[in-house]
Amino acid sequence: MKFLIILSVAGLLTACAHFPGTQQNAQRFEENFTGDHAGLAECVVIKLQSDGRSFLRPLQFRNRQFPDIHASEIHAYDTRYLRGAIATYAPSNPDAVLIYGNPAAEVQTADQRSKNDQTAYAFALLLQQTDNRTVQASLRGDAFFGQIAWKMLQSCAASTAKP
């Protein structure tokens, strides 16, 4: 009897620890990079969109720029969870017509930034210019997709740092 109680408590604790809501918006990475926030954001979005792996297909990327705070933010939305998404255009539909290309950066004010987080996202990557040469990057969200985006950011920063 004691074994069953211990086993059920351990199972409950494990389930609660892996509950998606508790880890979704957790800060995953933070680091300083050399470069320009807009250039790094554009590079990361291009790399994410051109990645052909099937698990990245359902993600839609938004590159938002906030000139008043010298920052860019990339949001990756999972189209399976977006309200009002039409199945005809959903990437999970094998007959869908996918639109590839460089999305134009959305220029917004810092006041609009807090309103953009209303929809659930896979990850959010904030790139904020701290001085003329340094960008502070911070990533929050899903650990799996966040790690992929972070590696792409490191690759973009390394490619722009070389003369």
mmCIF file of C-alpha atoms in Angstrom:
data_model
loop_
_atom_site.group_PDB
_atom_site.id
_atom_site.type_symbol
_atom_site.label_atom_id
_atom_site.label_comp_id
_atom_site.label_asym_id
_atom_site.label_seq_id
_atom_site.Cartn_x
_atom_site.Cartn_y
_atom_site.Cartn_z
ATOM 1 C CA MET A 1 0.000 0.000 0.000
ATOM 2 C CA LYS A 2 2.793 2.432 0.896
ATOM 3 C CA PHE A 3 4.516 1.579 -2.375
ATOM 4 C CA LEU A 4 1.402 2.553 -4.369
ATOM 5 C CA ILE A 5 1.108 5.864 -2.529
ATOM 6 C CA ILE A 6 4.770 6.682 -3.096
ATOM 7 C CA LEU A 7 4.502 5.680 -6.746
ATOM 8 C CA SER A 8 1.381 7.795 -7.311
ATOM 9 C CA VAL A 9 2.931 10.852 -5.601
ATOM 10 C CA ALA A 10 6.092 10.468 -7.681
ATOM 11 C CA GLY A 11 4.002 10.185 -10.844
ATOM 12 C CA LEU A 12 1.988 13.272 -9.926
ATOM 13 C CA LEU A 13 5.124 15.306 -9.237
ATOM 14 C CA THR A 14 6.659 14.201 -12.531
ATOM 15 C CA ALA A 15 3.504 15.124 -14.427
ATOM 16 C CA CYS A 16 3.337 18.560 -12.795
ATOM 17 C CA ALA A 17 6.996 19.245 -13.509
ATOM 18 C CA HIS A 18 6.468 18.585 -17.216
ATOM 19 C CA PHE A 19 3.191 20.460 -17.508
ATOM 20 C CA PRO A 20 3.547 22.740 -20.570
ATOM 21 C CA GLY A 21 2.193 25.861 -18.903
ATOM 22 C CA THR A 22 4.907 25.909 -16.258
ATOM 23 C CA GLN A 23 7.827 25.944 -18.700
ATOM 24 C CA GLN A 24 6.406 27.691 -21.769
ATOM 25 C CA ASN A 25 7.622 31.226 -21.076
ATOM 26 C CA ALA A 26 10.763 30.322 -19.185
ATOM 27 C CA GLN A 27 13.925 32.227 -20.057
ATOM 28 C CA ARG A 28 16.194 29.791 -21.880
ATOM 29 C CA PHE A 29 19.224 31.757 -23.075
ATOM 30 C CA GLU A 30 20.777 35.198 -22.639
ATOM 31 C CA GLU A 31 24.021 36.433 -24.158
ATOM 32 C CA ASN A 32 25.655 39.446 -25.815
ATOM 33 C CA PHE A 33 26.565 39.374 -29.501
ATOM 34 C CA THR A 34 28.366 41.744 -31.836
ATOM 35 C CA GLY A 35 26.229 43.199 -34.589
ATOM 36 C CA ASP A 36 23.056 45.087 -35.369
ATOM 37 C CA HIS A 37 19.705 43.919 -33.963
ATOM 38 C CA ALA A 38 17.835 44.314 -37.259
ATOM 39 C CA GLY A 39 20.473 42.484 -39.298
ATOM 40 C CA LEU A 40 20.720 39.616 -36.830
ATOM 41 C CA ALA A 41 16.928 39.276 -36.658
ATOM 42 C CA GLU A 42 16.617 39.187 -40.439
ATOM 43 C CA CYS A 43 19.370 36.567 -40.692
ATOM 44 C CA VAL A 44 17.741 34.344 -38.055
ATOM 45 C CA VAL A 45 14.313 34.536 -39.716
ATOM 46 C CA ILE A 46 15.781 33.684 -43.123
ATOM 47 C CA LYS A 47 17.616 30.679 -41.658
ATOM 48 C CA LEU A 48 14.517 29.481 -39.807
ATOM 49 C CA GLN A 49 12.324 29.743 -42.902
ATOM 50 C CA SER A 50 14.828 28.043 -45.165
ATOM 51 C CA ASP A 51 15.309 25.120 -42.760
ATOM 52 C CA GLY A 52 13.647 22.131 -44.402
ATOM 53 C CA ARG A 53 13.089 19.970 -41.325
ATOM 54 C CA SER A 54 9.495 18.776 -41.061
ATOM 55 C CA PHE A 55 8.991 19.724 -37.413
ATOM 56 C CA LEU A 56 9.673 23.398 -38.235
ATOM 57 C CA ARG A 57 7.025 23.445 -40.968
ATOM 58 C CA PRO A 58 4.064 24.322 -38.711
ATOM 59 C CA LEU A 59 5.848 27.413 -37.365
ATOM 60 C CA GLN A 60 5.138 30.898 -38.647
ATOM 61 C CA PHE A 61 7.732 33.577 -37.900
ATOM 62 C CA ARG A 62 7.172 37.245 -37.179
ATOM 63 C CA ASN A 63 10.044 39.723 -37.134
ATOM 64 C CA ARG A 64 9.010 42.835 -35.221
ATOM 65 C CA GLN A 65 11.205 45.914 -34.888
ATOM 66 C CA PHE A 66 10.844 48.533 -32.170
ATOM 67 C CA PRO A 67 12.877 51.608 -33.212
ATOM 68 C CA ASP A 68 12.047 53.572 -30.052
ATOM 69 C CA ILE A 69 13.856 51.005 -27.870
ATOM 70 C CA HIS A 70 16.379 49.860 -30.531
ATOM 71 C CA ALA A 71 15.187 46.249 -30.509
ATOM 72 C CA SER A 72 13.895 43.441 -32.698
ATOM 73 C CA GLU A 73 11.822 40.500 -31.560
ATOM 74 C CA ILE A 74 11.199 37.256 -33.415
ATOM 75 C CA HIS A 75 8.111 35.281 -32.503
ATOM 76 C CA ALA A 76 7.544 31.727 -33.728
ATOM 77 C CA TYR A 77 3.862 30.826 -33.709
ATOM 78 C CA ASP A 78 2.622 27.270 -34.100
ATOM 79 C CA THR A 79 -0.103 27.546 -36.742
ATOM 80 C CA ARG A 80 -1.899 24.531 -35.311
ATOM 81 C CA TYR A 81 -2.848 26.638 -32.288
ATOM 82 C CA LEU A 82 -3.619 29.955 -33.970
ATOM 83 C CA ARG A 83 -7.230 31.059 -33.829
ATOM 84 C CA GLY A 84 -8.819 31.667 -37.197
ATOM 85 C CA ALA A 85 -6.186 29.716 -39.130
ATOM 86 C CA ILE A 86 -7.687 28.330 -42.310
ATOM 87 C CA ALA A 87 -6.868 24.667 -42.847
ATOM 88 C CA THR A 88 -6.361 25.206 -46.580
ATOM 89 C CA TYR A 89 -3.250 27.267 -45.883
ATOM 90 C CA ALA A 90 -2.034 25.348 -42.836
ATOM 91 C CA PRO A 91 1.453 23.867 -43.280
ATOM 92 C CA SER A 92 0.177 20.591 -41.806
ATOM 93 C CA ASN A 93 -2.079 20.224 -44.851
ATOM 94 C CA PRO A 94 -0.130 18.336 -47.562
ATOM 95 C CA ASP A 95 -2.067 20.181 -50.293
ATOM 96 C CA ALA A 96 -1.349 23.618 -48.851
ATOM 97 C CA VAL A 97 0.443 26.227 -50.883
ATOM 98 C CA LEU A 98 3.297 27.408 -48.705
ATOM 99 C CA ILE A 99 4.573 30.932 -49.139
ATOM 100 C CA TYR A 100 8.317 31.190 -48.767
ATOM 101 C CA GLY A 101 10.327 34.346 -48.811
ATOM 102 C CA ASN A 102 11.642 37.015 -46.548
ATOM 103 C CA PRO A 103 8.874 38.423 -44.392
ATOM 104 C CA ALA A 104 8.984 42.161 -44.061
ATOM 105 C CA ALA A 105 9.832 43.359 -40.575
ATOM 106 C CA GLU A 106 6.866 44.811 -38.733
ATOM 107 C CA VAL A 107 7.804 48.195 -37.269
ATOM 108 C CA GLN A 108 5.951 48.916 -34.036
ATOM 109 C CA THR A 109 6.284 50.967 -30.880
ATOM 110 C CA ALA A 110 7.357 49.564 -27.534
ATOM 111 C CA ASP A 111 3.804 50.094 -26.246
ATOM 112 C CA GLN A 112 2.503 47.624 -28.828
ATOM 113 C CA ARG A 113 5.054 44.998 -27.747
ATOM 114 C CA SER A 114 3.114 43.899 -24.660
ATOM 115 C CA LYS A 115 -0.054 43.460 -26.732
ATOM 116 C CA ASN A 116 1.698 41.062 -29.154
ATOM 117 C CA ASP A 117 2.107 38.306 -26.562
ATOM 118 C CA GLN A 118 -1.601 37.459 -26.491
ATOM 119 C CA THR A 119 -1.188 34.390 -28.716
ATOM 120 C CA ALA A 120 0.734 31.333 -27.594
ATOM 121 C CA TYR A 121 4.126 31.106 -29.244
ATOM 122 C CA ALA A 122 6.792 28.428 -29.554
ATOM 123 C CA PHE A 123 9.551 30.897 -28.714
ATOM 124 C CA ALA A 124 10.323 34.604 -28.606
ATOM 125 C CA LEU A 125 13.813 35.913 -29.313
ATOM 126 C CA LEU A 126 14.474 39.511 -28.213
ATOM 127 C CA LEU A 127 17.492 41.302 -29.681
ATOM 128 C CA GLN A 128 18.140 44.666 -28.017
ATOM 129 C CA GLN A 129 20.922 47.018 -29.082
ATOM 130 C CA THR A 130 22.945 48.026 -26.027
ATOM 131 C CA ASP A 131 25.528 50.155 -27.879
ATOM 132 C CA ASN A 132 26.746 50.665 -31.461
ATOM 133 C CA ARG A 133 28.314 47.209 -31.681
ATOM 134 C CA THR A 134 26.624 45.040 -29.047
ATOM 135 C CA VAL A 135 23.260 43.299 -29.027
ATOM 136 C CA GLN A 136 21.838 41.625 -25.957
ATOM 137 C CA ALA A 137 19.851 38.547 -26.948
ATOM 138 C CA SER A 138 17.390 36.721 -24.733
ATOM 139 C CA LEU A 139 15.212 33.789 -25.680
ATOM 140 C CA ARG A 140 12.182 32.430 -23.870
ATOM 141 C CA GLY A 141 9.744 29.661 -24.730
ATOM 142 C CA ASP A 142 9.919 26.031 -25.780
ATOM 143 C CA ALA A 143 13.272 24.368 -25.081
ATOM 144 C CA PHE A 144 13.418 22.334 -28.298
ATOM 145 C CA PHE A 145 12.542 25.093 -30.781
ATOM 146 C CA GLY A 146 14.395 27.678 -28.714
ATOM 147 C CA GLN A 147 17.639 25.747 -28.922
ATOM 148 C CA ILE A 148 17.346 25.560 -32.726
ATOM 149 C CA ALA A 149 16.746 29.315 -32.955
ATOM 150 C CA TRP A 150 19.621 30.038 -30.555
ATOM 151 C CA LYS A 151 22.063 28.009 -32.661
ATOM 152 C CA MET A 152 20.925 29.913 -35.757
ATOM 153 C CA LEU A 153 21.469 33.200 -33.925
ATOM 154 C CA GLN A 154 24.988 32.111 -32.983
ATOM 155 C CA SER A 155 25.635 31.201 -36.616
ATOM 156 C CA CYS A 156 24.375 34.595 -37.823
ATOM 157 C CA ALA A 157 26.457 36.438 -35.234
ATOM 158 C CA ALA A 158 29.562 34.460 -36.212
ATOM 159 C CA SER A 159 29.034 35.143 -39.927
ATOM 160 C CA THR A 160 28.599 38.895 -39.403
ATOM 161 C CA ALA A 161 31.594 39.131 -37.027
ATOM 162 C CA LYS A 162 34.038 37.860 -39.655
ATOM 163 C CA PRO A 163 35.462 40.543 -41.983
#
